[in-house]
GROMACS .gro file of C-alpha atoms in nm:
model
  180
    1UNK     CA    1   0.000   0.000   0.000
    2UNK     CA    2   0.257   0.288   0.105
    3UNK     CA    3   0.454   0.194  -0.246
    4UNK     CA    4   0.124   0.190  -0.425
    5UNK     CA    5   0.098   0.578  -0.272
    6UNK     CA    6   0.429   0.687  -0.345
    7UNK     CA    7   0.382   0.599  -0.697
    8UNK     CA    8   0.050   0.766  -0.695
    9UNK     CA    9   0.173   1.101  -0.535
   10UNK     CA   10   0.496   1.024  -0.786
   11UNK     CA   11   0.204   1.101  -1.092
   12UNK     CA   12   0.022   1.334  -0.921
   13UNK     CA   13   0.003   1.620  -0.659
   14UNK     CA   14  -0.346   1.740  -0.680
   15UNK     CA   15  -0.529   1.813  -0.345
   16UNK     CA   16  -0.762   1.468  -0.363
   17UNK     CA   17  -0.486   1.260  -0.460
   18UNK     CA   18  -0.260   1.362  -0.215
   19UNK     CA   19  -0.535   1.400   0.075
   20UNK     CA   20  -0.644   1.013  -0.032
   21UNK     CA   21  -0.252   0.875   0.030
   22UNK     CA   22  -0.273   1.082   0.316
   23UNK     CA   23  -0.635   0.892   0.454
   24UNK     CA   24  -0.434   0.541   0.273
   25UNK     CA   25  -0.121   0.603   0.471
   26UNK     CA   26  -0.290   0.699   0.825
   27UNK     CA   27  -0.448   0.408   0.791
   28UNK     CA   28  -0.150   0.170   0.772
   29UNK     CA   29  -0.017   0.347   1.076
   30UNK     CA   30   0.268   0.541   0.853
   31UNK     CA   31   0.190   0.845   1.094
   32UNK     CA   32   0.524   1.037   1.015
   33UNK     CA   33   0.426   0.974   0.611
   34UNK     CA   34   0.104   1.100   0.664
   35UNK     CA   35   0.194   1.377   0.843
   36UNK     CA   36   0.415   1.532   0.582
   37UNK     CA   37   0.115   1.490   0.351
   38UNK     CA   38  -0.040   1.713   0.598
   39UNK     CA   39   0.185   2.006   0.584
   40UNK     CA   40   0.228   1.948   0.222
   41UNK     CA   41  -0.132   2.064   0.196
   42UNK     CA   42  -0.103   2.282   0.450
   43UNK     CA   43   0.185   2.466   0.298
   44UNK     CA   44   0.054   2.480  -0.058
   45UNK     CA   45  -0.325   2.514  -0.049
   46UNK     CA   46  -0.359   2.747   0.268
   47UNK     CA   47  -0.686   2.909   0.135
   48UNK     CA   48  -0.846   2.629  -0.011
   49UNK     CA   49  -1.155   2.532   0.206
   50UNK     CA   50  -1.225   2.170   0.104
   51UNK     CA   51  -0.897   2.142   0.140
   52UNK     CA   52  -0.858   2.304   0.528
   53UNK     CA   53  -1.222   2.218   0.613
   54UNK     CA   54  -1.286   1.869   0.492
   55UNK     CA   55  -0.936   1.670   0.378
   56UNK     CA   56  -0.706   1.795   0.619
   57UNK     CA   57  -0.916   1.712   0.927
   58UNK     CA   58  -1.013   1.381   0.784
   59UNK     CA   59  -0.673   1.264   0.785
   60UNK     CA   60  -0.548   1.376   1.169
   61UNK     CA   61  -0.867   1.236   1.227
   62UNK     CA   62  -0.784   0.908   1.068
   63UNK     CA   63  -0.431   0.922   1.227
   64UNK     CA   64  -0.568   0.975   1.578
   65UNK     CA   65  -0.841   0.707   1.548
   66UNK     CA   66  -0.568   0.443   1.429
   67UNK     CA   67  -0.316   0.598   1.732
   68UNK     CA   68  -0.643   0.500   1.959
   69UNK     CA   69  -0.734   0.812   2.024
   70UNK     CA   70  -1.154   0.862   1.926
   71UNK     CA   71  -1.200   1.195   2.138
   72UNK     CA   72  -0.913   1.353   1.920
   73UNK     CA   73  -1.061   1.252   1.597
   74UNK     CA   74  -1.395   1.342   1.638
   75UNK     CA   75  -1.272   1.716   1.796
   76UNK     CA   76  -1.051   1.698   1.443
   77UNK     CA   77  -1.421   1.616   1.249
   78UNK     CA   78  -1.577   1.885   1.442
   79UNK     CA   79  -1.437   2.115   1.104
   80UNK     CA   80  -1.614   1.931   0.886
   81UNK     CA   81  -2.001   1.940   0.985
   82UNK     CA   82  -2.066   2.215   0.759
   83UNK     CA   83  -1.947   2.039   0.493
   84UNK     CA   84  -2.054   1.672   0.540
   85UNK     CA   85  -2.220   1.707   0.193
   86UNK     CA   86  -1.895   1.672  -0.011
   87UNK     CA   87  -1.754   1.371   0.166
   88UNK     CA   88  -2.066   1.268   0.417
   89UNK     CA   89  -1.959   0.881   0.410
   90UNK     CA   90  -1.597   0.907   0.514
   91UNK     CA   91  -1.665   1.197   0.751
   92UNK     CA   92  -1.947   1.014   0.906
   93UNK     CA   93  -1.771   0.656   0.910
   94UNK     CA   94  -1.472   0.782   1.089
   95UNK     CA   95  -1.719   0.998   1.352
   96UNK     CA   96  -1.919   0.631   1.412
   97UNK     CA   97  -1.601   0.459   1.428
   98UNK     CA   98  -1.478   0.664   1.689
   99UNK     CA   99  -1.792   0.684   1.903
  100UNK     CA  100  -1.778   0.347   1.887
  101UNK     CA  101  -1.468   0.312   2.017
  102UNK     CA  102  -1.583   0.525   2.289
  103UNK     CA  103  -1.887   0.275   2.351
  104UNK     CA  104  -2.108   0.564   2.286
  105UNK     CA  105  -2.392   0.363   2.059
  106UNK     CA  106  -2.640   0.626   2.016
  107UNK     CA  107  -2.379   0.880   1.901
  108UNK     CA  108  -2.252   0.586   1.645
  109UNK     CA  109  -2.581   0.479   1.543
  110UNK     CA  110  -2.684   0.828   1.410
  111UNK     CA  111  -2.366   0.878   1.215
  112UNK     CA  112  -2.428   0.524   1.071
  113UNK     CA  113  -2.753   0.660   0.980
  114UNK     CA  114  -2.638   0.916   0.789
  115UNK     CA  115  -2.478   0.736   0.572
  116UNK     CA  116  -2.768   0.460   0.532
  117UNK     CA  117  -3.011   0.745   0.483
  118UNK     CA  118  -2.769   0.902   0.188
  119UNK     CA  119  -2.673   0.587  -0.007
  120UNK     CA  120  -2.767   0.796  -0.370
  121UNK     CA  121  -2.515   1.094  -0.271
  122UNK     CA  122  -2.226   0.842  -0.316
  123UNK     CA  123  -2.406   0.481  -0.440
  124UNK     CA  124  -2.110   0.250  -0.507
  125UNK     CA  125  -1.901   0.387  -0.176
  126UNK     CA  126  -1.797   0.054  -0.021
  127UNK     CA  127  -1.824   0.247   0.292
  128UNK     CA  128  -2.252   0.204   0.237
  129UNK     CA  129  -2.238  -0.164   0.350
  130UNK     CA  130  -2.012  -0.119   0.614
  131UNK     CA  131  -2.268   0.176   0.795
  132UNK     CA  132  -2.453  -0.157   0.804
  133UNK     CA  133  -2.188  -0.300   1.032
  134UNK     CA  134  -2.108  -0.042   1.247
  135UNK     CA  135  -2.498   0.018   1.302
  136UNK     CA  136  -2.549  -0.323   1.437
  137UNK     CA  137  -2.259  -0.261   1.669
  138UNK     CA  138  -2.397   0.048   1.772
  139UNK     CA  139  -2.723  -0.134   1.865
  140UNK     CA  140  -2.547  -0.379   2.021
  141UNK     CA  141  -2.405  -0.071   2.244
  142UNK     CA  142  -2.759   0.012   2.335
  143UNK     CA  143  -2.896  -0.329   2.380
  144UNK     CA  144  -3.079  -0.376   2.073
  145UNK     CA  145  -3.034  -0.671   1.967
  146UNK     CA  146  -3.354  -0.682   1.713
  147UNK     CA  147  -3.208  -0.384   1.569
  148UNK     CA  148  -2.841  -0.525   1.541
  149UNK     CA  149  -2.959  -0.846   1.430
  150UNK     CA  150  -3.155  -0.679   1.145
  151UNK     CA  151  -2.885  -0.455   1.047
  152UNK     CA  152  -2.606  -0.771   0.994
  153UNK     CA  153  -2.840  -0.974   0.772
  154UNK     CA  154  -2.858  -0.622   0.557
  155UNK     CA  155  -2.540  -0.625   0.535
  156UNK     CA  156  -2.496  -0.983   0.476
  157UNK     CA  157  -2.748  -0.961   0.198
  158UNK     CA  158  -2.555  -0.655   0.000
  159UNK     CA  159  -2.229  -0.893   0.069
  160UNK     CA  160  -2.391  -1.218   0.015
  161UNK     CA  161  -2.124  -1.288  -0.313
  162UNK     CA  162  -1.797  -1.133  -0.127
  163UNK     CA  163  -1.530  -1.305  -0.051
  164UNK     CA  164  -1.549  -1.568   0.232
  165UNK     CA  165  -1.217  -1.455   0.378
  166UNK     CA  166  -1.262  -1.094   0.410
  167UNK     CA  167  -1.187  -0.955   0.770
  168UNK     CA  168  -1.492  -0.767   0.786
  169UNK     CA  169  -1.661  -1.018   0.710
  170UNK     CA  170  -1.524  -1.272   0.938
  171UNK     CA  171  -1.582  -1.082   1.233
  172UNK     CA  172  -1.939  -0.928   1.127
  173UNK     CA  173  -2.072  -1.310   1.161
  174UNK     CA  174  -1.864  -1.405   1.421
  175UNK     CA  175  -2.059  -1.099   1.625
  176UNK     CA  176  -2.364  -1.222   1.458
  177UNK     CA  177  -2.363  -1.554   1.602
  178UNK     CA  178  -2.299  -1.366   1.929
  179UNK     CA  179  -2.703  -1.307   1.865
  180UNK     CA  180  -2.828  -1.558   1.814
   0.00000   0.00000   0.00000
């Protein structure tokens, strides 16, 4: 992955592309790599609001979330709420994520919403399915089980032809079994 972004940023240096290695390297844990991405941005776009407002935030927030440290990334997100139309999913996905963390389900459950309730804004993000995931942990938080049973076999259903192997989900029917 972190060769796959050099050679990326080696092509490029537009805002997106740079702000994407940034979220792609933050979430390998290459903090330091990340972080020079950062000031890159910083240092060449300083007036650019998507830029200042939406990318740069989502990648400390990514980098504190991945150093274990929710609180920190959602004060990072707190930039972004008047923009969550240009990049709701991610913004929201990384705020559920960390109120997860944080065991705070009915926080997590309404940012997981969000994303459920948006699907046509951004229809083939492969974040969509996973809202589905972090929605039935969320319920799970609050003792819903109804609701977080409901919310796995959606997402099993939208991932009924993935791979068998994948991580995700592995441990999505591994908590599902929990359930039962």
């Amino acid at each position: 992955m972190k060769e796959q972004t050099a050679n990326a940023l080696y092509i490029t240096s537009r805002p997106l592309m740079m702000a994407n290695a940034g979220n792609a390297l933050a979430s390998c844990s290459a903090f330091s790599q990340a972080q020079t991405i950062v000031a890159e941005l910083t240092k060449r776009y300083p007036m650019d609001t998507v830029v200042n407002k939406i990318l740069l935030p989502l990648i400390q927030a990514r980098i504190e979330l991945q150093k274990g440290n929710p609180a920190q990334a959602i004060q990072f997100l707190e930039t972004t709420r008047l923009y969550e139309g240009y990049a709701l999913f991610q913004i929201a996905y990384l705020r559920g994520q960390s109120y997860l963390i944080q065991q705070k389900g009915t926080e997590a459950a309404a940012e997981f919403q969000k994303i459920l309730d948006h699907r046509g804004s951004q229809p083939t993000s492969p974040i969509f399915p996973l809202a589905h995931v972090g929605l039935a942990r969320a319920a799970v938080l609050q003792g819903d089980t109804a609701k977080a049973r409901q919310a796995y076999q959606d997402f099993f259903a939208l991932w009924k032809d993935a791979d068998a192997d994948l991580s995700v989900l592995i441990e999505a029917r591994k908590e599902y079994e929990k359930l039962m």
